[in-house]
CSV table of C-alpha atoms in Angstrom, one decimal:
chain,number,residue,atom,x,y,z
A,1134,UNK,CA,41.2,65.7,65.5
A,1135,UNK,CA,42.4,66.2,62.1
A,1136,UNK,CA,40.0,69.0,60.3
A,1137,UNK,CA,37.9,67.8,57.2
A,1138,UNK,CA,39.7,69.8,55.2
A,1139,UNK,CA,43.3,68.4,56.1
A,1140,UNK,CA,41.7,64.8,55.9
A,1141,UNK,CA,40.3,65.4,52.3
A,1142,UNK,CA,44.0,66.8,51.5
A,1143,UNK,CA,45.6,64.1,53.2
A,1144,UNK,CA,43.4,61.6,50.5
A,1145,UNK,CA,44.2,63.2,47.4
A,1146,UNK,CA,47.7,63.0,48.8
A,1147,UNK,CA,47.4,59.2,48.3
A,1148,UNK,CA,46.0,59.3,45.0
A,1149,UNK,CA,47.9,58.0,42.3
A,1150,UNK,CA,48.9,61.1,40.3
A,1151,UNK,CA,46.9,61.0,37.1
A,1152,UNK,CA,48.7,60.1,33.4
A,1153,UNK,CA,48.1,62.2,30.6
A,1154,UNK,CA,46.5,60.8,28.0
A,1155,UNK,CA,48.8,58.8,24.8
A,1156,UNK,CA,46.6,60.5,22.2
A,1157,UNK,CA,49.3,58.8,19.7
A,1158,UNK,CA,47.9,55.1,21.1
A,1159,UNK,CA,44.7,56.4,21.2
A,1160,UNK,CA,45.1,57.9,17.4
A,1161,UNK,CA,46.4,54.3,16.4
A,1162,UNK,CA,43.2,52.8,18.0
A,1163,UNK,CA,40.9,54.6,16.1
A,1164,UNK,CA,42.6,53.8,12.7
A,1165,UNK,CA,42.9,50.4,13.4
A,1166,UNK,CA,39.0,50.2,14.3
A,1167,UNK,CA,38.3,52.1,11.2
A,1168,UNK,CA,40.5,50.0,9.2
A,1169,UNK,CA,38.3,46.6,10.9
A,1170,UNK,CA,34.7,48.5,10.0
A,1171,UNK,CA,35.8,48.8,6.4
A,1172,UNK,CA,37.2,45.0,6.5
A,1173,UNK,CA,34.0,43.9,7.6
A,1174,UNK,CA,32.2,46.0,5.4
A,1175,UNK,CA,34.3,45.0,1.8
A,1176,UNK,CA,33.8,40.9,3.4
A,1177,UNK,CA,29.7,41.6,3.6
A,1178,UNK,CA,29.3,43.3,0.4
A,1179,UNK,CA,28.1,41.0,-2.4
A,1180,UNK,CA,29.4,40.7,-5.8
A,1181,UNK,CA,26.1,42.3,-8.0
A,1182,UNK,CA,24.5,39.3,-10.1
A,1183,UNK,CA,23.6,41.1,-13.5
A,1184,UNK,CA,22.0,38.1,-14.9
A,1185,UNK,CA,19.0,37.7,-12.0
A,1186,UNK,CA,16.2,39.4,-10.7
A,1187,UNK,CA,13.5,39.3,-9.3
A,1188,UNK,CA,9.6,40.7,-9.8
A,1189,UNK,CA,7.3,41.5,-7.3
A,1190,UNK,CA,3.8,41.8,-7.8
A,1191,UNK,CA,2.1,44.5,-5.1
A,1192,UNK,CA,-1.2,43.6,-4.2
A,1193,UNK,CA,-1.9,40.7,-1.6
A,1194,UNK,CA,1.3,39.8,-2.7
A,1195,UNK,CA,4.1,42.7,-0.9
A,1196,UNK,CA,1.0,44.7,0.7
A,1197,UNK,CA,-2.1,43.4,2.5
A,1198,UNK,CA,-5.3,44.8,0.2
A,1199,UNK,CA,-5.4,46.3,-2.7
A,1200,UNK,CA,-2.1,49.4,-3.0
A,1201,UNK,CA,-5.3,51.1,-4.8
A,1202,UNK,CA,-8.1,50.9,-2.5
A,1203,UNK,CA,-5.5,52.6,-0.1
A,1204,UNK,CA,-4.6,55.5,-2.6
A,1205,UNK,CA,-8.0,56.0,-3.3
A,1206,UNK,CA,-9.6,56.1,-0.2
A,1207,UNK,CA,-7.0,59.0,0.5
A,1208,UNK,CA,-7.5,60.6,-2.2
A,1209,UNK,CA,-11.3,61.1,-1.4
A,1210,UNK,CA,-10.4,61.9,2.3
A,1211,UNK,CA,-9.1,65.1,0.5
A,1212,UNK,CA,-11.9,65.5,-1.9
A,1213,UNK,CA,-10.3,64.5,-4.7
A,1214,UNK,CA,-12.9,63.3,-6.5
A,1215,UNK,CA,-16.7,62.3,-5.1
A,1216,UNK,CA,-18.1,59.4,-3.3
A,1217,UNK,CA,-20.5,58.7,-6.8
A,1218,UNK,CA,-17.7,59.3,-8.9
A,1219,UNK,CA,-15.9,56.1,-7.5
A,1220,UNK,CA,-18.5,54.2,-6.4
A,1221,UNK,CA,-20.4,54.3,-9.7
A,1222,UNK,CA,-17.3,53.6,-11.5
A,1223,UNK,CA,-16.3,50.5,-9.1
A,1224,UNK,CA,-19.7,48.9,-9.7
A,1225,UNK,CA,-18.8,48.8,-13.4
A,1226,UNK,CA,-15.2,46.7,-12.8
A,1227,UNK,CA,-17.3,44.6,-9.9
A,1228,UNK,CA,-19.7,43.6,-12.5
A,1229,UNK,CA,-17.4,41.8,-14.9
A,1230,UNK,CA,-15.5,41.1,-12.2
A,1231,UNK,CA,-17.8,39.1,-10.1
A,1232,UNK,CA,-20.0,37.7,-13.3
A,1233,UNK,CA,-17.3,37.1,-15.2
A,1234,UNK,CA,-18.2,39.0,-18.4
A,1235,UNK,CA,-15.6,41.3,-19.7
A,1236,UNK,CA,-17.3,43.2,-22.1
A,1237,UNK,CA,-15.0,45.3,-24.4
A,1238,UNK,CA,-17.5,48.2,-24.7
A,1239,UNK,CA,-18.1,47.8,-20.7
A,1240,UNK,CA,-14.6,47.8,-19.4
A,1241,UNK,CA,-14.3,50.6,-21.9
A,1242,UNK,CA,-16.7,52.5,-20.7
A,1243,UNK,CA,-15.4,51.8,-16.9
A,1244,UNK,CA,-11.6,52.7,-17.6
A,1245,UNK,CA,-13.1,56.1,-19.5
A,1246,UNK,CA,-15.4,56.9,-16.1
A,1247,UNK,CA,-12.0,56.2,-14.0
A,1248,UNK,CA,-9.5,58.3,-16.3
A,1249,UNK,CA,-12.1,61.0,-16.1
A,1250,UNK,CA,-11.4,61.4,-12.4
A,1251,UNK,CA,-7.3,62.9,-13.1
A,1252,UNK,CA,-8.2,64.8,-16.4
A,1253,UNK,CA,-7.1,68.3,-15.5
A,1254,UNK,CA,-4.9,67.2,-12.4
A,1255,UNK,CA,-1.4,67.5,-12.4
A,1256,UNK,CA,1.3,65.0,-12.0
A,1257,UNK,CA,3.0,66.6,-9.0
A,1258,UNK,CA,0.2,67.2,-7.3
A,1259,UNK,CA,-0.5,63.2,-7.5
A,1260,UNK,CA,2.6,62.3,-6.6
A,1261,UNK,CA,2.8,64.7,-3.1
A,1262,UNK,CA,-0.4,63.1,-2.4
A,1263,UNK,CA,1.3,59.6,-2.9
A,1264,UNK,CA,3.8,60.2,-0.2
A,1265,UNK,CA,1.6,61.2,2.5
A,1266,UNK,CA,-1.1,58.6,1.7
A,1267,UNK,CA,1.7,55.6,1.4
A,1268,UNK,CA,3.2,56.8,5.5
A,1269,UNK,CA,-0.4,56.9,6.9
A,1270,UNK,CA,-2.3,54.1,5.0
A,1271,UNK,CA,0.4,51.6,4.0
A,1272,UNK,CA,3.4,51.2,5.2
A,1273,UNK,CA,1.8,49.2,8.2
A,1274,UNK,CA,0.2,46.7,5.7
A,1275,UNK,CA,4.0,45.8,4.4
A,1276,UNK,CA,3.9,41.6,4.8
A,1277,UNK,CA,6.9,41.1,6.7
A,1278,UNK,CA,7.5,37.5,5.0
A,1279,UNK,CA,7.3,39.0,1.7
A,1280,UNK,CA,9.6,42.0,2.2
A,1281,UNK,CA,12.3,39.3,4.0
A,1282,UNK,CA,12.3,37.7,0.0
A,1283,UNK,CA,13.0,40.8,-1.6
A,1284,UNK,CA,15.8,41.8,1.0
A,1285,UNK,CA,16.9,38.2,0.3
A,1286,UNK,CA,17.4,38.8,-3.6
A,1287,UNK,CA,19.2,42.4,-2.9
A,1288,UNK,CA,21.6,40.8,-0.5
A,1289,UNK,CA,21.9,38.4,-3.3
A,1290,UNK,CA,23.3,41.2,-5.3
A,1291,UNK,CA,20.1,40.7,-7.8
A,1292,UNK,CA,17.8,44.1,-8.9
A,1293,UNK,CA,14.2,43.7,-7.6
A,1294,UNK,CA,11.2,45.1,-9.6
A,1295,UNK,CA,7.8,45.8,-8.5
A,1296,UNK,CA,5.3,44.8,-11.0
A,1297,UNK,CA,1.7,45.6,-10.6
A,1298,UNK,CA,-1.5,47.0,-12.6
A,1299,UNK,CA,-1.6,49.6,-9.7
A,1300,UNK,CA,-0.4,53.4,-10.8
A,1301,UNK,CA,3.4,53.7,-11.7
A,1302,UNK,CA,3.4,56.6,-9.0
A,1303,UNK,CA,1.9,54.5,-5.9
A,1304,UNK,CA,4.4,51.2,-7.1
A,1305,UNK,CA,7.2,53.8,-7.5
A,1306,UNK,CA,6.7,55.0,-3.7
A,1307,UNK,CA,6.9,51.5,-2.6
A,1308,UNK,CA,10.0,50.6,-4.0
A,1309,UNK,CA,11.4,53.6,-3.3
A,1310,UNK,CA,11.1,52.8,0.8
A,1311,UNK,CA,11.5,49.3,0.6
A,1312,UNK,CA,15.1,50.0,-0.9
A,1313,UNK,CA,13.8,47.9,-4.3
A,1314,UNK,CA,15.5,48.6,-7.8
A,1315,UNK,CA,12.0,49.9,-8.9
A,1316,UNK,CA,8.6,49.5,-11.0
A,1317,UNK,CA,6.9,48.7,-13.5
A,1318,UNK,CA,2.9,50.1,-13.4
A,1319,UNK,CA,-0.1,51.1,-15.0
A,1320,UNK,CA,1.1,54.3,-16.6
A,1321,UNK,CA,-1.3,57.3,-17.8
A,1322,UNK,CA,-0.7,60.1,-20.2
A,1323,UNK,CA,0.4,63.4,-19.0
A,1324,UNK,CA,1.1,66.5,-21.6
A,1325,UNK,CA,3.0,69.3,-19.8
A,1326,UNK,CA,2.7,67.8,-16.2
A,1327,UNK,CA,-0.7,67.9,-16.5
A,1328,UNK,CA,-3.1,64.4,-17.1
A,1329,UNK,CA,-5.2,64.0,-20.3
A,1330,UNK,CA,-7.2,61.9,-19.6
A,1331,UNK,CA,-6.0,58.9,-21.4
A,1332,UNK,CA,-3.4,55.7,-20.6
A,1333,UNK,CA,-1.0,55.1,-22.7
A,1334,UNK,CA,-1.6,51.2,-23.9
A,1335,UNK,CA,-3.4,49.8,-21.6
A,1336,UNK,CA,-3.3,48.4,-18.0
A,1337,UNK,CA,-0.7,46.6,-17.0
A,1338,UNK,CA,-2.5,43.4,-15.9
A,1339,UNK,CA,-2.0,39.6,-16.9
A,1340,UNK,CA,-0.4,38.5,-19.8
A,1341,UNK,CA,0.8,42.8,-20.1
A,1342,UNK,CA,3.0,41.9,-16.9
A,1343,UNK,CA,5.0,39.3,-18.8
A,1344,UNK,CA,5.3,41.0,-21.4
A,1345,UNK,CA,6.6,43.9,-19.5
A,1346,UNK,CA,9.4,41.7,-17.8
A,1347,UNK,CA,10.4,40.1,-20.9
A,1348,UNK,CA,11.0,43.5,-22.5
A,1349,UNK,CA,13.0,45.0,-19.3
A,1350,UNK,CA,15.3,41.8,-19.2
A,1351,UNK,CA,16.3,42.1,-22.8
A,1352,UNK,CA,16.7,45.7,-22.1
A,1353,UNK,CA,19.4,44.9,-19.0
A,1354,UNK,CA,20.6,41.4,-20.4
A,1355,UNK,CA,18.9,39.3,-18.0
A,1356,UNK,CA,18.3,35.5,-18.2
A,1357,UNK,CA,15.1,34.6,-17.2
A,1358,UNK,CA,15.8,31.1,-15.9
A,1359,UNK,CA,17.7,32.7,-13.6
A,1360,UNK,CA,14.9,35.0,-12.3
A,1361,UNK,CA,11.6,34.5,-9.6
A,1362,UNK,CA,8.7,36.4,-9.4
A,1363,UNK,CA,5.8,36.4,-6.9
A,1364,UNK,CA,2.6,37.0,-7.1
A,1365,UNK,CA,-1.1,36.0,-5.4
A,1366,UNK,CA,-2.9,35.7,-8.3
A,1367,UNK,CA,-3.9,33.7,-10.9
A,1368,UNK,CA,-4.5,36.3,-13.4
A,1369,UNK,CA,-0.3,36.4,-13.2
A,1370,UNK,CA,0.5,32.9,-14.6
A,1371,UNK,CA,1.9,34.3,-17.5
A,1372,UNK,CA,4.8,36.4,-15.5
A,1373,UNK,CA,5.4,33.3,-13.4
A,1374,UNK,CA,5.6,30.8,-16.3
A,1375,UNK,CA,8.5,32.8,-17.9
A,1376,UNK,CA,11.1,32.7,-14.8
A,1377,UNK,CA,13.2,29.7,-13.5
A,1378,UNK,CA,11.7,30.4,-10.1
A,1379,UNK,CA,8.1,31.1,-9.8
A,1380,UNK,CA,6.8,31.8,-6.3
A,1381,UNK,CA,3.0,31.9,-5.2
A,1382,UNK,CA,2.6,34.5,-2.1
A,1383,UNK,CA,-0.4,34.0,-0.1
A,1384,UNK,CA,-1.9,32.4,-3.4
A,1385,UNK,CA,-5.5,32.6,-4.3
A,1386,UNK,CA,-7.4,29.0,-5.1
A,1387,UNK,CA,-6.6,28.4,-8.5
A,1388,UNK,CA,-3.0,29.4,-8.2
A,1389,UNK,CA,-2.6,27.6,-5.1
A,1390,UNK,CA,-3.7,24.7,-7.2
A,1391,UNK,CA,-1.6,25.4,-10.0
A,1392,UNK,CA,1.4,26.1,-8.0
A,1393,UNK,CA,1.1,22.5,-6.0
A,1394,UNK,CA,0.6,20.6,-9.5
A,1395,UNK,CA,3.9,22.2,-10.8
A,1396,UNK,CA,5.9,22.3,-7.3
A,1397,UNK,CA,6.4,25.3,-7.4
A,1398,UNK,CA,7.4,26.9,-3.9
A,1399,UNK,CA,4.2,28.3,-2.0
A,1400,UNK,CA,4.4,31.0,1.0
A,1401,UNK,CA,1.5,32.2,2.8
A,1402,UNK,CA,1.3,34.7,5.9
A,1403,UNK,CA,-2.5,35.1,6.1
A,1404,UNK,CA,-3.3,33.9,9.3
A,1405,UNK,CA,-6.3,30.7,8.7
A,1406,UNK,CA,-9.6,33.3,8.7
A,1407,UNK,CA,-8.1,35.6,6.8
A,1408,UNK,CA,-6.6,33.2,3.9
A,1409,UNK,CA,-9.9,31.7,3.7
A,1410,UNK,CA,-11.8,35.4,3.2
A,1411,UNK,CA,-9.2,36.2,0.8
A,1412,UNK,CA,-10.1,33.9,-1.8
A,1413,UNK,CA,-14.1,35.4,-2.0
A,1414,UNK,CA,-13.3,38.8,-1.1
A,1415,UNK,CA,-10.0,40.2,-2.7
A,1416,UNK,CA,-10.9,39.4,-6.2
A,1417,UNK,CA,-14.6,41.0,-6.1
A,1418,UNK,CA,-13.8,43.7,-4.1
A,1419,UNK,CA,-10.4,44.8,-3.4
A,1420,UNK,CA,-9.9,43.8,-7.2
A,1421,UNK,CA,-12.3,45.8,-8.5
A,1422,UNK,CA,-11.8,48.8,-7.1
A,1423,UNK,CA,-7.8,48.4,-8.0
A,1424,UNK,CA,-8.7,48.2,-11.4
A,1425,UNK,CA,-11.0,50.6,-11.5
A,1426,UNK,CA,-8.8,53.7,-9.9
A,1427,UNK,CA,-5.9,51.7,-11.0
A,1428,UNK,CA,-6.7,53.3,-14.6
A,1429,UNK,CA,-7.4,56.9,-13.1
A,1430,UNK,CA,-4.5,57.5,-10.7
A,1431,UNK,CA,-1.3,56.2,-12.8
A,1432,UNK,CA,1.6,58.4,-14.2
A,1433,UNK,CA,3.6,58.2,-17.2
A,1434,UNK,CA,6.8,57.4,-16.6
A,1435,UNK,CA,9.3,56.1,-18.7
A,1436,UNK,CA,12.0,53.4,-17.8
A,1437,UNK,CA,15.5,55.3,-17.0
């Protein structure tokens, strides 16, 4: 009987002696797989279109809610400013919100009460706070449908703007981690990194949107008729009426009306209960509270 250590030698006896490896074949391989990757690569890269864009409002529109309400409501989880401060200064933007009735001297009065929550804060401090409050508040509230259009434009090799009355520093975090070109906001004077108190023009709400995208296109030379924008609300007719391809995004009524009478293209991702709350509740609610912090929490920035 043959011992077990004479059988295991008599096996690797009968192995196939092992070759040493062609590192030179092997060398070749990995170039040539390299050189593919990069082939692939330079075929899938798109030729940048310097003529079209596109412009994004943020609220309802690329996020579910108001991008406000969210910043806000973190901003008092860490005391920022009090529960009276905000609600007695939402109540104000509610009231002419919901009636109807925009009193100069009373949306005066409410954008004063709102800038008063910032005066003395600094700009960093703001934006820190920004970061944390967009990973745990609103990156989950991204509409998937809407973010797929935006991709759709940057694959197309077009720049893609956010455009919103929220604060330049919330709309600036959003772009930044959606990959977008960047933003247009609601921008508030600073003097030395620290806020005054004050915005600089006004909100950036309604006809101030168009006017804002007319501006950056003769800035970077871009033809409107070639552009889209997309947006939930009514109040942003004026930005839609001045591209080639306006897009209504889970639309309120009146736009939704609007939108069918002039064909233009309609995409809604509200499922039925919550596109039928959204009409009655986003405006009076969600909308007046975005305007009303929306006039306290911005940054001044200036286009680079």
């Amino acid at each position: 009987m043959t011992p077990p250590r004479d059988r295991a030698a008599g096996r690797r006896s009968n192995d196939r002696p092992s070759r040493p490896p062609n590192l030179q074949r092997r060398s070749q391989l990995a170039g040539e797989a390299a050189a593919a990757v990069a082939e692939v690569e330079s075929a899938l890269t798109v030729d940048p279109d310097p003529v079209a864009a596109a412009f994004f409002d943020v609220d309802n529109t690329v996020m579910q809610g108001a991008s406000i309400f969210h910043l806000a409501r973190g901003l008092h989880r860490r005391e920022f400013f009090t529960t009276r401060d905000i609600l007695g200064a939402a109540w104000k933007q509610a009231y002419f919100r919901i009636v109807g009735v925009e009193d100069p001297e009373h949306v005066a009065d409410a954008r004063a009460s709102a800038l008063a929550f910032i005066a003395g804060h600094t700009v960093s401090e703001l934006e820190s706070l920004g970061e944390e409050i967009f990973d745990e508040s609103m990156a989950h509230r991204i509409w998937p449908g809407t973010r797929a259009l935006a991709q759709l434009h940057l694959d197309q090799g077009q720049r893609v703007w956010l455009v919103t009355a929220a604060p330049i520093e919330i709309a600036t975090i959003i772009a930044r981690r959606l990959g977008l070109t960047g933003a247009l906001g609601t921008v508030a004077e600073h003097v030395d990194g620290v806020y005054t108190g004050e915005l600089v023009g006004e909100m950036l709400h309604g006809s101030a949107k168009a006017v804002a995208v007319q501006q950056l296109a003769e800035r970077f030379g871009l033809d409107l008729a070639r552009c889209s924008a997309y947006s939930d609300s009514y109040n942003d007719l004026p930005m839609l009426s001045i591209v080639g391809d306006p897009c209504a995004i889970n639309p309120d009524t009146r736009l939704r009306e609007h939108a069918r009478r002039e064909g233009w293209r309609i995409r809604d991702y509200r499922t039925g209960r919550k596109a039928a709350r959204a009409t009655m509740l986003t405006a009076a609610l969600a909308g007046a509270a975005a305007g009303t912090v929306a006039a306290g929490t911005a940054i001044r920035r200036r286009l680079g």
